[in-house]
Protein backbone atom coordinates (compact mmCIF):
# COMPACT_ATOMS: atom_id res chain seq x y z
CA UNK A 1 0.00 0.00 0.00
CA UNK A 2 1.17 3.47 -0.82
CA UNK A 3 -0.09 5.35 2.26
CA UNK A 4 1.07 8.90 2.98
CA UNK A 5 -0.57 9.00 6.38
CA UNK A 6 0.20 6.14 8.74
CA UNK A 7 -0.99 7.10 12.25
CA UNK A 8 0.54 3.91 13.61
CA UNK A 9 4.02 5.47 13.18
CA UNK A 10 3.21 7.63 16.22
CA UNK A 11 2.34 4.53 18.24
CA UNK A 12 5.43 2.50 17.32
CA UNK A 13 7.40 2.57 20.59
CA UNK A 14 6.64 3.50 24.16
CA UNK A 15 8.89 6.55 24.05
CA UNK A 16 7.15 7.82 20.92
CA UNK A 17 3.75 7.13 22.44
CA UNK A 18 4.77 9.15 25.49
CA UNK A 19 5.93 12.04 23.28
CA UNK A 20 2.57 12.33 21.57
CA UNK A 21 0.40 11.68 24.63
CA UNK A 22 -2.20 14.46 24.86
CA UNK A 23 -3.47 14.11 28.41
CA UNK A 24 -1.83 13.15 31.69
CA UNK A 25 -2.98 12.14 35.14
CA UNK A 26 -1.30 13.73 38.12
CA UNK A 27 -1.80 13.46 41.88
CA UNK A 28 -2.07 17.25 41.76
CA UNK A 29 -5.48 16.83 40.13
CA UNK A 30 -7.04 14.71 42.85
CA UNK A 31 -9.38 15.53 45.69
CA UNK A 32 -9.92 12.52 47.95
CA UNK A 33 -13.44 12.20 49.47
CA UNK A 34 -13.21 10.73 52.98
CA UNK A 35 -15.77 9.61 55.59
CA UNK A 36 -15.41 10.72 59.20
CA UNK A 37 -16.91 8.99 62.25
CA UNK A 38 -17.52 10.10 65.84
CA UNK A 39 -15.36 8.55 68.53
CA UNK A 40 -11.81 7.27 68.75
CA UNK A 41 -9.80 4.44 67.28
CA UNK A 42 -12.59 3.46 64.92
CA UNK A 43 -12.27 2.11 61.41
CA UNK A 44 -15.01 0.35 59.53
CA UNK A 45 -15.04 -0.60 55.93
CA UNK A 46 -17.98 0.41 53.74
CA UNK A 47 -19.38 -2.85 52.37
CA UNK A 48 -20.35 -1.38 49.02
CA UNK A 49 -16.99 0.44 48.65
CA UNK A 50 -14.25 -2.17 49.17
CA UNK A 51 -11.03 -0.54 50.41
CA UNK A 52 -12.77 2.62 51.67
CA UNK A 53 -13.18 3.06 55.43
CA UNK A 54 -15.03 5.38 57.71
CA UNK A 55 -12.46 6.54 60.27
CA UNK A 56 -12.69 8.40 63.56
CA UNK A 57 -10.70 11.65 63.55
CA UNK A 58 -7.53 10.20 65.17
CA UNK A 59 -7.33 7.38 62.61
CA UNK A 60 -8.19 9.72 59.75
CA UNK A 61 -5.21 11.91 60.65
CA UNK A 62 -2.95 8.87 60.09
CA UNK A 63 -4.68 8.21 56.80
CA UNK A 64 -4.20 11.83 55.71
CA UNK A 65 -0.52 11.64 56.63
CA UNK A 66 -0.13 8.56 54.42
CA UNK A 67 -1.90 10.31 51.54
CA UNK A 68 0.19 13.47 51.89
CA UNK A 69 3.31 11.27 51.59
CA UNK A 70 1.93 10.04 48.26
CA UNK A 71 1.27 13.61 47.10
CA UNK A 72 -2.50 13.65 47.68
CA UNK A 73 -3.05 16.92 49.53
CA UNK A 74 -6.68 17.85 48.95
CA UNK A 75 -9.57 16.13 50.70
CA UNK A 76 -13.36 16.32 50.70
CA UNK A 77 -14.53 15.07 54.11
CA UNK A 78 -18.09 13.90 54.80
CA UNK A 79 -19.39 13.30 58.33
CA UNK A 80 -21.29 10.21 59.43
CA UNK A 81 -23.70 11.72 61.95
CA UNK A 82 -25.42 9.61 64.59
CA UNK A 83 -29.13 9.18 63.84
CA UNK A 84 -29.94 10.64 67.29
CA UNK A 85 -28.39 13.99 66.25
CA UNK A 86 -30.41 14.33 63.05
CA UNK A 87 -33.49 16.53 62.87
CA UNK A 88 -35.75 18.20 60.28
CA UNK A 89 -33.64 21.36 60.18
CA UNK A 90 -30.18 19.75 60.22
CA UNK A 91 -29.36 21.77 63.34
CA UNK A 92 -26.22 19.73 63.99
CA UNK A 93 -24.78 20.96 60.67
CA UNK A 94 -23.92 24.37 62.15
CA UNK A 95 -22.95 23.28 65.66
CA UNK A 96 -19.41 24.69 65.98
CA UNK A 97 -18.53 21.88 68.41
CA UNK A 98 -20.01 19.20 66.17
CA UNK A 99 -18.03 16.37 64.59
CA UNK A 100 -17.44 18.15 61.29
CA UNK A 101 -16.08 21.56 62.39
CA UNK A 102 -13.97 19.82 65.05
CA UNK A 103 -12.55 17.51 62.42
CA UNK A 104 -11.73 20.44 60.10
CA UNK A 105 -9.87 22.23 62.93
CA UNK A 106 -7.89 19.09 63.78
CA UNK A 107 -6.82 18.53 60.19
CA UNK A 108 -5.76 22.16 59.70
CA UNK A 109 -3.84 22.12 62.99
CA UNK A 110 -1.89 19.02 61.98
CA UNK A 111 -1.56 19.68 58.25
CA UNK A 112 -1.76 23.41 57.53
CA UNK A 113 -0.87 22.87 53.86
CA UNK A 114 -3.67 20.38 53.22
CA UNK A 115 -6.68 21.77 51.34
CA UNK A 116 -10.12 20.88 52.65
CA UNK A 117 -13.17 21.12 50.47
CA UNK A 118 -16.19 20.82 52.74
CA UNK A 119 -19.62 19.68 51.65
CA UNK A 120 -22.64 21.89 52.22
CA UNK A 121 -26.02 20.12 52.12
CA UNK A 122 -28.50 19.04 54.77
CA UNK A 123 -28.69 15.32 54.03
CA UNK A 124 -26.02 13.93 56.40
CA UNK A 125 -27.75 15.81 59.26
CA UNK A 126 -31.37 15.59 58.15
CA UNK A 127 -33.86 13.16 59.72
CA UNK A 128 -35.60 13.20 56.32
CA UNK A 129 -32.43 12.32 54.42
CA UNK A 130 -33.00 15.21 52.01
CA UNK A 131 -30.70 18.08 51.03
CA UNK A 132 -33.28 20.72 51.96
CA UNK A 133 -36.05 21.36 54.49
CA UNK A 134 -39.02 19.08 53.89
CA UNK A 135 -42.48 20.55 54.30
CA UNK A 136 -45.46 18.33 53.44
CA UNK A 137 -43.36 16.31 51.05
CA UNK A 138 -42.00 19.43 49.35
CA UNK A 139 -38.32 20.48 49.50
CA UNK A 140 -38.28 24.19 50.39
CA UNK A 141 -35.71 26.21 48.47
CA UNK A 142 -35.43 29.65 50.05
CA UNK A 143 -35.81 28.53 53.68
CA UNK A 144 -33.03 25.99 53.12
CA UNK A 145 -30.56 28.68 52.01
CA UNK A 146 -30.29 30.09 55.52
CA UNK A 147 -29.26 26.69 56.94
CA UNK A 148 -26.75 26.17 54.14
CA UNK A 149 -25.22 29.58 54.81
CA UNK A 150 -24.92 28.86 58.55
CA UNK A 151 -23.28 25.52 57.80
CA UNK A 152 -20.86 27.07 55.30
CA UNK A 153 -19.94 29.82 57.77
CA UNK A 154 -19.11 27.32 60.53
CA UNK A 155 -16.99 25.34 58.10
CA UNK A 156 -15.13 28.49 57.06
CA UNK A 157 -14.59 29.45 60.72
CA UNK A 158 -13.17 25.98 61.35
CA UNK A 159 -10.65 26.44 58.51
CA UNK A 160 -12.24 25.08 55.32
CA UNK A 161 -10.49 26.24 52.14
CA UNK A 162 -13.23 25.48 49.63
CA UNK A 163 -16.96 25.29 50.33
CA UNK A 164 -18.74 22.68 48.20
CA UNK A 165 -22.50 23.19 48.04
CA UNK A 166 -23.91 19.83 46.85
CA UNK A 167 -27.56 20.53 47.59
CA UNK A 168 -28.73 21.95 44.21
CA UNK A 169 -30.99 24.61 45.76
CA UNK A 170 -31.43 27.65 43.49
CA UNK A 171 -29.41 30.71 44.46
CA UNK A 172 -27.25 29.01 47.08
CA UNK A 173 -23.88 29.95 45.61
CA UNK A 174 -24.64 33.68 45.75
CA UNK A 175 -26.28 33.37 49.16
CA UNK A 176 -23.27 31.53 50.64
CA UNK A 177 -20.79 33.89 48.92
CA UNK A 178 -22.48 36.89 50.51
CA UNK A 179 -22.54 35.30 53.98
CA UNK A 180 -18.84 34.37 53.74
CA UNK A 181 -17.88 37.88 52.59
CA UNK A 182 -19.94 39.57 55.31
CA UNK A 183 -17.94 37.61 57.85
CA UNK A 184 -14.50 38.30 56.44
CA UNK A 185 -14.04 35.01 54.57
CA UNK A 186 -13.26 36.58 51.19
CA UNK A 187 -10.47 34.04 50.70
CA UNK A 188 -12.63 30.97 51.15
CA UNK A 189 -13.58 29.59 47.72
CA UNK A 190 -16.73 27.96 46.45
CA UNK A 191 -16.72 24.85 44.29
CA UNK A 192 -20.29 24.51 43.17
CA UNK A 193 -21.83 21.16 42.42
CA UNK A 194 -23.09 22.83 39.26
CA UNK A 195 -24.49 19.95 37.26
CA UNK A 196 -25.45 17.35 39.82
CA UNK A 197 -27.73 14.71 38.37
CA UNK A 198 -30.37 12.58 40.12
CA UNK A 199 -28.25 9.47 39.76
CA UNK A 200 -28.34 5.80 40.72
CA UNK A 201 -24.57 5.99 41.20
CA UNK A 202 -24.77 7.61 44.66
CA UNK A 203 -25.99 4.41 46.34
CA UNK A 204 -22.76 3.37 48.13
CA UNK A 205 -22.21 6.95 49.39
CA UNK A 206 -25.64 6.91 51.02
CA UNK A 207 -24.66 3.58 52.67
CA UNK A 208 -21.47 5.22 53.94
CA UNK A 209 -23.35 8.07 55.63
CA UNK A 210 -26.70 6.35 56.27
CA UNK A 211 -28.12 9.34 54.42
CA UNK A 212 -30.58 7.87 51.93
CA UNK A 213 -33.83 9.87 51.60
CA UNK A 214 -36.49 8.51 53.96
CA UNK A 215 -39.14 9.04 51.28
CA UNK A 216 -39.26 9.88 47.61
CA UNK A 217 -36.23 10.80 45.55
CA UNK A 218 -34.14 13.89 44.80
CA UNK A 219 -35.57 14.66 41.36
CA UNK A 220 -37.06 18.04 42.29
CA UNK A 221 -33.60 19.43 42.95
CA UNK A 222 -31.01 17.18 41.27
CA UNK A 223 -30.96 17.29 37.47
CA UNK A 224 -32.62 14.98 34.98
CA UNK A 225 -29.94 12.69 33.42
CA UNK A 226 -31.51 13.37 30.02
CA UNK A 227 -30.50 17.05 30.02
CA UNK A 228 -27.33 18.82 28.96
CA UNK A 229 -28.38 22.39 28.03
CA UNK A 230 -29.71 22.71 31.56
CA UNK A 231 -26.14 22.15 32.81
CA UNK A 232 -25.06 25.26 30.89
CA UNK A 233 -27.84 27.25 32.51
CA UNK A 234 -26.71 26.09 35.97
CA UNK A 235 -23.12 26.94 35.02
CA UNK A 236 -24.13 30.45 33.94
CA UNK A 237 -25.96 31.07 37.21
CA UNK A 238 -23.18 29.65 39.42
CA UNK A 239 -20.61 31.74 37.59
CA UNK A 240 -22.68 34.90 37.98
CA UNK A 241 -23.19 34.11 41.67
CA UNK A 242 -19.44 33.87 42.25
CA UNK A 243 -18.45 30.20 42.02
CA UNK A 244 -14.67 29.69 41.73
CA UNK A 245 -14.97 26.18 40.28
CA UNK A 246 -17.75 24.29 38.51
CA UNK A 247 -18.32 20.59 39.11
CA UNK A 248 -20.07 17.86 37.16
CA UNK A 249 -21.36 14.82 39.03
CA UNK A 250 -21.33 11.87 38.37
CA UNK A 251 -18.46 11.73 35.89
CA UNK A 252 -18.55 8.63 33.70
CA UNK A 253 -22.06 8.83 32.30
CA UNK A 254 -21.64 12.63 31.94
CA UNK A 255 -18.34 13.09 30.11
CA UNK A 256 -20.18 15.12 27.44
CA UNK A 257 -21.36 17.53 30.15
CA UNK A 258 -17.79 17.93 31.42
CA UNK A 259 -16.68 18.68 27.88
CA UNK A 260 -19.51 21.12 27.32
CA UNK A 261 -18.78 23.08 30.51
CA UNK A 262 -15.07 23.06 29.63
CA UNK A 263 -15.87 24.57 26.23
CA UNK A 264 -18.24 27.21 27.60
CA UNK A 265 -16.49 28.36 30.77
CA UNK A 266 -13.17 29.86 31.77
CA UNK A 267 -13.46 28.50 35.31
CA UNK A 268 -11.67 25.33 36.44
CA UNK A 269 -13.90 22.28 35.92
CA UNK A 270 -14.07 19.41 38.38
CA UNK A 271 -15.47 15.92 37.82
CA UNK A 272 -16.83 13.84 40.71
CA UNK A 273 -16.04 10.18 40.09
CA UNK A 274 -18.78 9.02 42.48
CA UNK A 275 -19.19 6.07 44.83
CA UNK A 276 -21.15 3.84 42.42
CA UNK A 277 -18.50 4.32 39.74
CA UNK A 278 -15.88 3.23 42.24
CA UNK A 279 -17.99 0.25 43.35
CA UNK A 280 -18.52 -1.01 39.79
CA UNK A 281 -14.82 -1.22 39.03
CA UNK A 282 -14.02 -2.77 42.41
CA UNK A 283 -16.76 -5.38 42.11
CA UNK A 284 -15.76 -6.43 38.60
CA UNK A 285 -12.08 -6.52 39.57
CA UNK A 286 -12.79 -8.63 42.68
CA UNK A 287 -14.55 -11.13 40.45
CA UNK A 288 -11.55 -11.24 38.17
CA UNK A 289 -13.65 -9.85 35.32
CA UNK A 290 -11.54 -6.78 34.58
CA UNK A 291 -8.12 -5.47 35.48
CA UNK A 292 -9.16 -3.01 38.20
CA UNK A 293 -6.02 -0.87 38.14
CA UNK A 294 -6.05 -0.41 34.38
CA UNK A 295 -9.78 0.26 34.31
CA UNK A 296 -9.38 2.84 37.08
CA UNK A 297 -6.59 4.72 35.29
CA UNK A 298 -8.46 4.59 31.99
CA UNK A 299 -11.60 6.09 33.55
CA UNK A 300 -9.65 8.84 35.33
CA UNK A 301 -7.81 9.69 32.13
CA UNK A 302 -11.14 9.79 30.29
CA UNK A 303 -12.30 12.49 32.69
CA UNK A 304 -9.15 14.52 31.98
CA UNK A 305 -9.61 14.07 28.24
CA UNK A 306 -13.21 15.30 28.55
CA UNK A 307 -11.80 18.49 30.06
CA UNK A 308 -11.76 18.05 33.84
CA UNK A 309 -8.98 19.93 35.60
CA UNK A 310 -9.79 18.38 38.96
CA UNK A 311 -11.09 14.90 39.84
CA UNK A 312 -12.79 14.00 43.09
CA UNK A 313 -12.21 10.28 43.37
CA UNK A 314 -12.19 7.45 45.92
CA UNK A 315 -9.31 6.07 43.82
CA UNK A 316 -7.07 9.04 44.75
CA UNK A 317 -4.79 7.13 47.11
CA UNK A 318 -4.59 3.99 44.98
CA UNK A 319 -3.98 5.96 41.80
CA UNK A 320 -1.30 8.02 43.56
CA UNK A 321 0.50 4.80 44.54
CA UNK A 322 0.45 3.61 40.93
CA UNK A 323 1.47 6.99 39.49
CA UNK A 324 4.41 7.05 41.85
CA UNK A 325 5.27 3.77 40.17
C1 LIG B 1 -25.24 14.80 49.21
C2 LIG B 1 -24.12 14.23 48.44
C3 LIG B 1 -24.20 13.04 47.73
C4 LIG B 1 -22.93 12.80 47.22
C5 LIG B 1 -22.10 13.86 47.60
N1 LIG B 1 -22.87 14.76 48.34
C6 LIG B 1 -25.29 12.07 47.59
C7 LIG B 1 -26.64 12.51 47.23
O1 LIG B 1 -26.84 13.57 46.63
O2 LIG B 1 -27.55 11.77 47.58
C8 LIG B 1 -22.59 11.59 46.41
C9 LIG B 1 -21.17 11.21 46.32
C10 LIG B 1 -20.91 9.84 45.83
O3 LIG B 1 -21.82 9.07 45.45
O4 LIG B 1 -19.73 9.48 45.81
N2 LIG B 1 -25.50 16.13 49.17
Coordinates of C-alpha atoms and ligand atoms in Angstrom, one line a residue:
X1 CA 0.0 0.0 0.0
X2 CA 1.2 3.5 -0.8
X3 CA -0.1 5.4 2.3
X4 CA 1.1 8.9 3.0
X5 CA -0.6 9.0 6.4
X6 CA 0.2 6.1 8.7
X7 CA -1.0 7.1 12.2
X8 CA 0.5 3.9 13.6
X9 CA 4.0 5.5 13.2
X10 CA 3.2 7.6 16.2
X11 CA 2.3 4.5 18.2
X12 CA 5.4 2.5 17.3
X13 CA 7.4 2.6 20.6
X14 CA 6.6 3.5 24.2
X15 CA 8.9 6.6 24.0
X16 CA 7.1 7.8 20.9
X17 CA 3.7 7.1 22.4
X18 CA 4.8 9.1 25.5
X19 CA 5.9 12.0 23.3
X20 CA 2.6 12.3 21.6
X21 CA 0.4 11.7 24.6
X22 CA -2.2 14.5 24.9
X23 CA -3.5 14.1 28.4
X24 CA -1.8 13.2 31.7
X25 CA -3.0 12.1 35.1
X26 CA -1.3 13.7 38.1
X27 CA -1.8 13.5 41.9
X28 CA -2.1 17.3 41.8
X29 CA -5.5 16.8 40.1
X30 CA -7.0 14.7 42.9
X31 CA -9.4 15.5 45.7
X32 CA -9.9 12.5 48.0
X33 CA -13.4 12.2 49.5
X34 CA -13.2 10.7 53.0
X35 CA -15.8 9.6 55.6
X36 CA -15.4 10.7 59.2
X37 CA -16.9 9.0 62.3
X38 CA -17.5 10.1 65.8
X39 CA -15.4 8.6 68.5
X40 CA -11.8 7.3 68.7
X41 CA -9.8 4.4 67.3
X42 CA -12.6 3.5 64.9
X43 CA -12.3 2.1 61.4
X44 CA -15.0 0.3 59.5
X45 CA -15.0 -0.6 55.9
X46 CA -18.0 0.4 53.7
X47 CA -19.4 -2.9 52.4
X48 CA -20.3 -1.4 49.0
X49 CA -17.0 0.4 48.7
X50 CA -14.2 -2.2 49.2
X51 CA -11.0 -0.5 50.4
X52 CA -12.8 2.6 51.7
X53 CA -13.2 3.1 55.4
X54 CA -15.0 5.4 57.7
X55 CA -12.5 6.5 60.3
X56 CA -12.7 8.4 63.6
X57 CA -10.7 11.7 63.5
X58 CA -7.5 10.2 65.2
X59 CA -7.3 7.4 62.6
X60 CA -8.2 9.7 59.8
X61 CA -5.2 11.9 60.7
X62 CA -3.0 8.9 60.1
X63 CA -4.7 8.2 56.8
X64 CA -4.2 11.8 55.7
X65 CA -0.5 11.6 56.6
X66 CA -0.1 8.6 54.4
X67 CA -1.9 10.3 51.5
X68 CA 0.2 13.5 51.9
X69 CA 3.3 11.3 51.6
X70 CA 1.9 10.0 48.3
X71 CA 1.3 13.6 47.1
X72 CA -2.5 13.6 47.7
X73 CA -3.1 16.9 49.5
X74 CA -6.7 17.9 49.0
X75 CA -9.6 16.1 50.7
X76 CA -13.4 16.3 50.7
X77 CA -14.5 15.1 54.1
X78 CA -18.1 13.9 54.8
X79 CA -19.4 13.3 58.3
X80 CA -21.3 10.2 59.4
X81 CA -23.7 11.7 61.9
X82 CA -25.4 9.6 64.6
X83 CA -29.1 9.2 63.8
X84 CA -29.9 10.6 67.3
X85 CA -28.4 14.0 66.2
X86 CA -30.4 14.3 63.0
X87 CA -33.5 16.5 62.9
X88 CA -35.7 18.2 60.3
X89 CA -33.6 21.4 60.2
X90 CA -30.2 19.8 60.2
X91 CA -29.4 21.8 63.3
X92 CA -26.2 19.7 64.0
X93 CA -24.8 21.0 60.7
X94 CA -23.9 24.4 62.2
X95 CA -23.0 23.3 65.7
X96 CA -19.4 24.7 66.0
X97 CA -18.5 21.9 68.4
X98 CA -20.0 19.2 66.2
X99 CA -18.0 16.4 64.6
X100 CA -17.4 18.2 61.3
X101 CA -16.1 21.6 62.4
X102 CA -14.0 19.8 65.1
X103 CA -12.6 17.5 62.4
X104 CA -11.7 20.4 60.1
X105 CA -9.9 22.2 62.9
X106 CA -7.9 19.1 63.8
X107 CA -6.8 18.5 60.2
X108 CA -5.8 22.2 59.7
X109 CA -3.8 22.1 63.0
X110 CA -1.9 19.0 62.0
X111 CA -1.6 19.7 58.2
X112 CA -1.8 23.4 57.5
X113 CA -0.9 22.9 53.9
X114 CA -3.7 20.4 53.2
X115 CA -6.7 21.8 51.3
X116 CA -10.1 20.9 52.6
X117 CA -13.2 21.1 50.5
X118 CA -16.2 20.8 52.7
X119 CA -19.6 19.7 51.7
X120 CA -22.6 21.9 52.2
X121 CA -26.0 20.1 52.1
X122 CA -28.5 19.0 54.8
X123 CA -28.7 15.3 54.0
X124 CA -26.0 13.9 56.4
X125 CA -27.7 15.8 59.3
X126 CA -31.4 15.6 58.2
X127 CA -33.9 13.2 59.7
X128 CA -35.6 13.2 56.3
X129 CA -32.4 12.3 54.4
X130 CA -33.0 15.2 52.0
X131 CA -30.7 18.1 51.0
X132 CA -33.3 20.7 52.0
X133 CA -36.1 21.4 54.5
X134 CA -39.0 19.1 53.9
X135 CA -42.5 20.5 54.3
X136 CA -45.5 18.3 53.4
X137 CA -43.4 16.3 51.1
X138 CA -42.0 19.4 49.4
X139 CA -38.3 20.5 49.5
X140 CA -38.3 24.2 50.4
X141 CA -35.7 26.2 48.5
X142 CA -35.4 29.7 50.1
X143 CA -35.8 28.5 53.7
X144 CA -33.0 26.0 53.1
X145 CA -30.6 28.7 52.0
X146 CA -30.3 30.1 55.5
X147 CA -29.3 26.7 56.9
X148 CA -26.7 26.2 54.1
X149 CA -25.2 29.6 54.8
X150 CA -24.9 28.9 58.5
X151 CA -23.3 25.5 57.8
X152 CA -20.9 27.1 55.3
X153 CA -19.9 29.8 57.8
X154 CA -19.1 27.3 60.5
X155 CA -17.0 25.3 58.1
X156 CA -15.1 28.5 57.1
X157 CA -14.6 29.4 60.7
X158 CA -13.2 26.0 61.4
X159 CA -10.7 26.4 58.5
X160 CA -12.2 25.1 55.3
X161 CA -10.5 26.2 52.1
X162 CA -13.2 25.5 49.6
X163 CA -17.0 25.3 50.3
X164 CA -18.7 22.7 48.2
X165 CA -22.5 23.2 48.0
X166 CA -23.9 19.8 46.9
X167 CA -27.6 20.5 47.6
X168 CA -28.7 22.0 44.2
X169 CA -31.0 24.6 45.8
X170 CA -31.4 27.7 43.5
X171 CA -29.4 30.7 44.5
X172 CA -27.2 29.0 47.1
X173 CA -23.9 29.9 45.6
X174 CA -24.6 33.7 45.7
X175 CA -26.3 33.4 49.2
X176 CA -23.3 31.5 50.6
X177 CA -20.8 33.9 48.9
X178 CA -22.5 36.9 50.5
X179 CA -22.5 35.3 54.0
X180 CA -18.8 34.4 53.7
X181 CA -17.9 37.9 52.6
X182 CA -19.9 39.6 55.3
X183 CA -17.9 37.6 57.9
X184 CA -14.5 38.3 56.4
X185 CA -14.0 35.0 54.6
X186 CA -13.3 36.6 51.2
X187 CA -10.5 34.0 50.7
X188 CA -12.6 31.0 51.1
X189 CA -13.6 29.6 47.7
X190 CA -16.7 28.0 46.4
X191 CA -16.7 24.9 44.3
X192 CA -20.3 24.5 43.2
X193 CA -21.8 21.2 42.4
X194 CA -23.1 22.8 39.3
X195 CA -24.5 19.9 37.3
X196 CA -25.4 17.3 39.8
X197 CA -27.7 14.7 38.4
X198 CA -30.4 12.6 40.1
X199 CA -28.3 9.5 39.8
X200 CA -28.3 5.8 40.7
X201 CA -24.6 6.0 41.2
X202 CA -24.8 7.6 44.7
X203 CA -26.0 4.4 46.3
X204 CA -22.8 3.4 48.1
X205 CA -22.2 7.0 49.4
X206 CA -25.6 6.9 51.0
X207 CA -24.7 3.6 52.7
X208 CA -21.5 5.2 53.9
X209 CA -23.4 8.1 55.6
X210 CA -26.7 6.3 56.3
X211 CA -28.1 9.3 54.4
X212 CA -30.6 7.9 51.9
X213 CA -33.8 9.9 51.6
X214 CA -36.5 8.5 54.0
X215 CA -39.1 9.0 51.3
X216 CA -39.3 9.9 47.6
X217 CA -36.2 10.8 45.5
X218 CA -34.1 13.9 44.8
X219 CA -35.6 14.7 41.4
X220 CA -37.1 18.0 42.3
X221 CA -33.6 19.4 42.9
X222 CA -31.0 17.2 41.3
X223 CA -31.0 17.3 37.5
X224 CA -32.6 15.0 35.0
X225 CA -29.9 12.7 33.4
X226 CA -31.5 13.4 30.0
X227 CA -30.5 17.1 30.0
X228 CA -27.3 18.8 29.0
X229 CA -28.4 22.4 28.0
X230 CA -29.7 22.7 31.6
X231 CA -26.1 22.1 32.8
X232 CA -25.1 25.3 30.9
X233 CA -27.8 27.3 32.5
X234 CA -26.7 26.1 36.0
X235 CA -23.1 26.9 35.0
X236 CA -24.1 30.5 33.9
X237 CA -26.0 31.1 37.2
X238 CA -23.2 29.6 39.4
X239 CA -20.6 31.7 37.6
X240 CA -22.7 34.9 38.0
X241 CA -23.2 34.1 41.7
X242 CA -19.4 33.9 42.3
X243 CA -18.4 30.2 42.0
X244 CA -14.7 29.7 41.7
X245 CA -15.0 26.2 40.3
X246 CA -17.7 24.3 38.5
X247 CA -18.3 20.6 39.1
X248 CA -20.1 17.9 37.2
X249 CA -21.4 14.8 39.0
X250 CA -21.3 11.9 38.4
X251 CA -18.5 11.7 35.9
X252 CA -18.5 8.6 33.7
X253 CA -22.1 8.8 32.3
X254 CA -21.6 12.6 31.9
X255 CA -18.3 13.1 30.1
X256 CA -20.2 15.1 27.4
X257 CA -21.4 17.5 30.1
X258 CA -17.8 17.9 31.4
X259 CA -16.7 18.7 27.9
X260 CA -19.5 21.1 27.3
X261 CA -18.8 23.1 30.5
X262 CA -15.1 23.1 29.6
X263 CA -15.9 24.6 26.2
X264 CA -18.2 27.2 27.6
X265 CA -16.5 28.4 30.8
X266 CA -13.2 29.9 31.8
X267 CA -13.5 28.5 35.3
X268 CA -11.7 25.3 36.4
X269 CA -13.9 22.3 35.9
X270 CA -14.1 19.4 38.4
X271 CA -15.5 15.9 37.8
X272 CA -16.8 13.8 40.7
X273 CA -16.0 10.2 40.1
X274 CA -18.8 9.0 42.5
X275 CA -19.2 6.1 44.8
X276 CA -21.1 3.8 42.4
X277 CA -18.5 4.3 39.7
X278 CA -15.9 3.2 42.2
X279 CA -18.0 0.3 43.4
X280 CA -18.5 -1.0 39.8
X281 CA -14.8 -1.2 39.0
X282 CA -14.0 -2.8 42.4
X283 CA -16.8 -5.4 42.1
X284 CA -15.8 -6.4 38.6
X285 CA -12.1 -6.5 39.6
X286 CA -12.8 -8.6 42.7
X287 CA -14.6 -11.1 40.5
X288 CA -11.5 -11.2 38.2
X289 CA -13.6 -9.9 35.3
X290 CA -11.5 -6.8 34.6
X291 CA -8.1 -5.5 35.5
X292 CA -9.2 -3.0 38.2
X293 CA -6.0 -0.9 38.1
X294 CA -6.0 -0.4 34.4
X295 CA -9.8 0.3 34.3
X296 CA -9.4 2.8 37.1
X297 CA -6.6 4.7 35.3
X298 CA -8.5 4.6 32.0
X299 CA -11.6 6.1 33.5
X300 CA -9.7 8.8 35.3
X301 CA -7.8 9.7 32.1
X302 CA -11.1 9.8 30.3
X303 CA -12.3 12.5 32.7
X304 CA -9.2 14.5 32.0
X305 CA -9.6 14.1 28.2
X306 CA -13.2 15.3 28.5
X307 CA -11.8 18.5 30.1
X308 CA -11.8 18.1 33.8
X309 CA -9.0 19.9 35.6
X310 CA -9.8 18.4 39.0
X311 CA -11.1 14.9 39.8
X312 CA -12.8 14.0 43.1
X313 CA -12.2 10.3 43.4
X314 CA -12.2 7.5 45.9
X315 CA -9.3 6.1 43.8
X316 CA -7.1 9.0 44.7
X317 CA -4.8 7.1 47.1
X318 CA -4.6 4.0 45.0
X319 CA -4.0 6.0 41.8
X320 CA -1.3 8.0 43.6
X321 CA 0.5 4.8 44.5
X322 CA 0.4 3.6 40.9
X323 CA 1.5 7.0 39.5
X324 CA 4.4 7.0 41.9
X325 CA 5.3 3.8 40.2
Ligands
LIG1 C1 -25.2 14.8 49.2 C2 -24.1 14.2 48.4 C3 -24.2 13.0 47.7 C4 -22.9 12.8 47.2 C5 -22.1 13.9 47.6 N1 -22.9 14.8 48.3 C6 -25.3 12.1 47.6 C7 -26.6 12.5 47.2 O1 -26.8 13.6 46.6 O2 -27.6 11.8 47.6 C8 -22.6 11.6 46.4 C9 -21.2 11.2 46.3 C10 -20.9 9.8 45.8 O3 -21.8 9.1 45.5 O4 -19.7 9.5 45.8 N2 -25.5 16.1 49.2

